Amino acid sequence: MTPLAGIGARRRRSDRVARTMLAVATGLALVPLVLILFYLVKQGLGAWSPSFFTTDPSGRFLGDPGGIRSAILGTIEIVALASAIAIPAGIGVALYLVEYGRDGRFATAVRYFVDVMTGVPSIAFGLFIYITLVLATGFGGFAGWKGSLALALLMLPIVTRSAEVALTLVPESLREAALALGAPRWRVVARVVLPTALPGLVTGVLLAVARAAGETAPLLFTATIVKETTANLAAPMNSLPAQIFSDVGQAQDRLVARAWGAALTLVVMILVLTTLARLVSRRSRIA
Amino acid sequence: MSFQPAKTGMTDPPRTTHPTAAPTPAVSSGLGDRRAQTRARSVTLRNLHAYYGDQHAVNGVWLEFPANEVTAIIGPSGCGKSTMVRCINRMHEEVPGARAVGTVLLDDLDIYGDGTDVVAVRRAVGMVFQKPNPFPTMSVFDNVAAGLRLTGTRGSELRDRVEHSLKAAGLWDEVHGRLAQPGIGLSGGQQQRLCIARTLAVEPEVILMDEPCSALDPVATLKIEELVAELSRRYTIVVVTHNMQQAARVADSTAFMLNGELVEHGPTGRMFTNPGDPRTEQYVTGKFG
Amino acid sequence: MPEARAHFRSELQNLEEMALGALDMVISTLDRALEALEHQDVELASLVIADDDRIDGRYLEVHQGILSLLATQAPVATDLRTVAALMHVIKHVERMGDQCVNIAKLIPLSGHHPPVDEAIIERIEKMGRLARSQVSQAKQAFALRDAALAEDLARQDRQVNRLNREIFAAALELGEDSDAREWAAYMMLVARCLERIGDNAVDIGEQTAFVVTGLFREFSDASHAAPR
């Protein structure tokens, strides 16, 4: 019995060492995360007030700096338009890849390019729209919708990839069952595949939206930054990332504080979106 | 090339009354309201070949499935029985790179003929799969109604047909109190009967069953076997099965396939007491590994 | 490659050996019964009677084995026909054993009278030899699955039947003496037992043909007039 006892003790020791190392690594990874959240809340919460959300930035360096209303509304408008463009397009491409293209040569090429697009830095999208739509004469200057376009380009590969995964997860047996009942393929997609993949699709879409809401670089070159709340997407429009970018560099403490407040707001908005995504995906599960 | 009858004990398929030289009409035009009639269509395979790319999965099969009878297809794994059966409702061609060559007749309509509507063929030839596959986002009622909604059936007629199908599948008593609940909440055996009800709702003439009981427990299996016997009064049924005892219990005639070919076909009793082909004898007595 | 269903094969083989082995038992029992008859040996006769328990025991063993095999292995095709045939074979074996017992029982009864008619005795002995050969041939035919050899049993059986008729006719001729007639009557009964043994052997032959061809056919029906 003694040899068995010896082996056991040795194994328990190495097990403990491994566990400790893993705990340390996890702790190390969590520390910056916790620090960020802590700082955000500490610095940002102070800037929050009712007027913070209901007034526009005043543009004044002295006196009342104003709130971030135009930034919040601007973000919502720009991201909404970007989503309206990117979501149908992204799901459409995913549908093509999964239902019709499958392993064909063209489909494989499309998949490759989508993969490449996910790796393109967001500033490149901004620059692309800047050069083609902002600088080029006859198109006017900065505008909210141009920012939406840049964000849509950013969102498109994300939506496509996650939608493709969600659609692929739908078991082939369901498609077969629907086809065998005598349904044309488009009906099978519309009535069976899409409803079944819906939770996954929604999750992917919400995550893409959350990502787009936080991107700064594309907006700097396209929608730029203004002070007033405007509903006119054809004119320059404010947004949270742009506002933060502008405020952070200022000397005035109150402006910097406003930047923190805006950052916290943005994080909270994204948190809400991701929580929604998780709830949706948890509620319905594919058998 | 002369017509080659299947082996021992099998009579020639009935001569058709229409000359086969003329192109056969689209299947959809030959299908009317089935509720009044009880005689189903027969299925005839003539020199059927099926391929997955270069792989020759079904090699020259001549076989008849008489109307209102249950025919079992037995054979070892990979012998091509599932592939052959999927050619009958043209599901085989849904696999990328797959194709089928030859003639498949529903009575005298060639389902591979020019101008045949694949969708109409699949409405006339229903299929029940090995693993029960009710639509997960739909309730029990919606599952059964799924096929009907595709043809535009609505309202009270829809409800009647759903109830009728569930009764025909022997499931009505167990689910009529929870039609709105998700289809996937039922037990395995109930799910399979739900899939059968879904298939019945579209009122096919032929029902193909690809190992319908292999995922079920013995009690559920028995219920489905009894259901098959009951259904054969109104439909022509083809059952692919690994389980020879099941073929023996359920089928009027049995066909044995090996390596993509039809080896022997005859009345079930004879196939299991005195088969003609030595390969059948070997398979049936378990001398195959 | 290990043979498929090896356990089932060996069980079926075992059952067949037990059933055919019982035929050997019948042969030895028949030998002793005939010997007891020849020498009027009452003790040997009672031994034969007692020994029938062995054959009956073997019948129960095989019967139970068949039921068990049917329930657990679900034999089909040739295997099924073999199992069904073995069921019939063992029944015929048991009957043959009973016929030997009947012969043995007749010995003490006929023993008081000295043998009277040579012709009858000669024919009884000949019937005994033929019956014995029929049993042996039935066993061989089944073991080898030889349908032709099985059909030949019918030919031998016709001889046995002929001898039986001759004994019957000869017995009727023995008019003079009541003792002689009594002895002749017992001999007729012995002949009848031997004839029944022959019939059972033919039945076993029919089972052999059934296993081989899948068709059950009577070789020569008692209700039809046999040729010659």
Coordinates of C-alpha atoms in Angstrom, one line a residue, chain B residues 30-41 68 123-124 161 200 202-207 231 233-236:
Chain B
G30 CA -51.8 13.7 -61.6
L31 CA -52.4 14.2 -57.9
G32 CA -55.8 15.2 -56.6
D33 CA -57.5 15.2 -53.3
R34 CA -56.7 11.9 -51.7
R35 CA -59.1 11.9 -48.9
A36 CA -61.8 9.9 -50.8
Q37 CA -59.6 7.2 -52.1
T38 CA -57.7 4.5 -50.2
R39 CA -55.7 2.9 -53.0
A40 CA -52.2 4.4 -53.0
R41 CA -49.8 4.4 -55.9
N68 CA -50.8 -0.5 -50.2
R123 CA -45.7 16.0 -51.4
A124 CA -46.7 12.8 -53.0
R161 CA -56.4 18.1 -41.0
L200 CA -49.4 12.4 -43.1
V202 CA -49.7 16.6 -46.5
E203 CA -51.6 13.5 -47.7
P204 CA -48.9 11.6 -49.6
E205 CA -49.5 8.4 -51.4
V206 CA -46.2 6.7 -50.5
I207 CA -44.4 6.9 -47.2
L231 CA -51.1 2.9 -42.3
R233 CA -54.2 0.2 -45.6
R234 CA -54.1 3.7 -47.0
Y235 CA -50.5 4.2 -48.2
T236 CA -47.7 2.4 -49.9

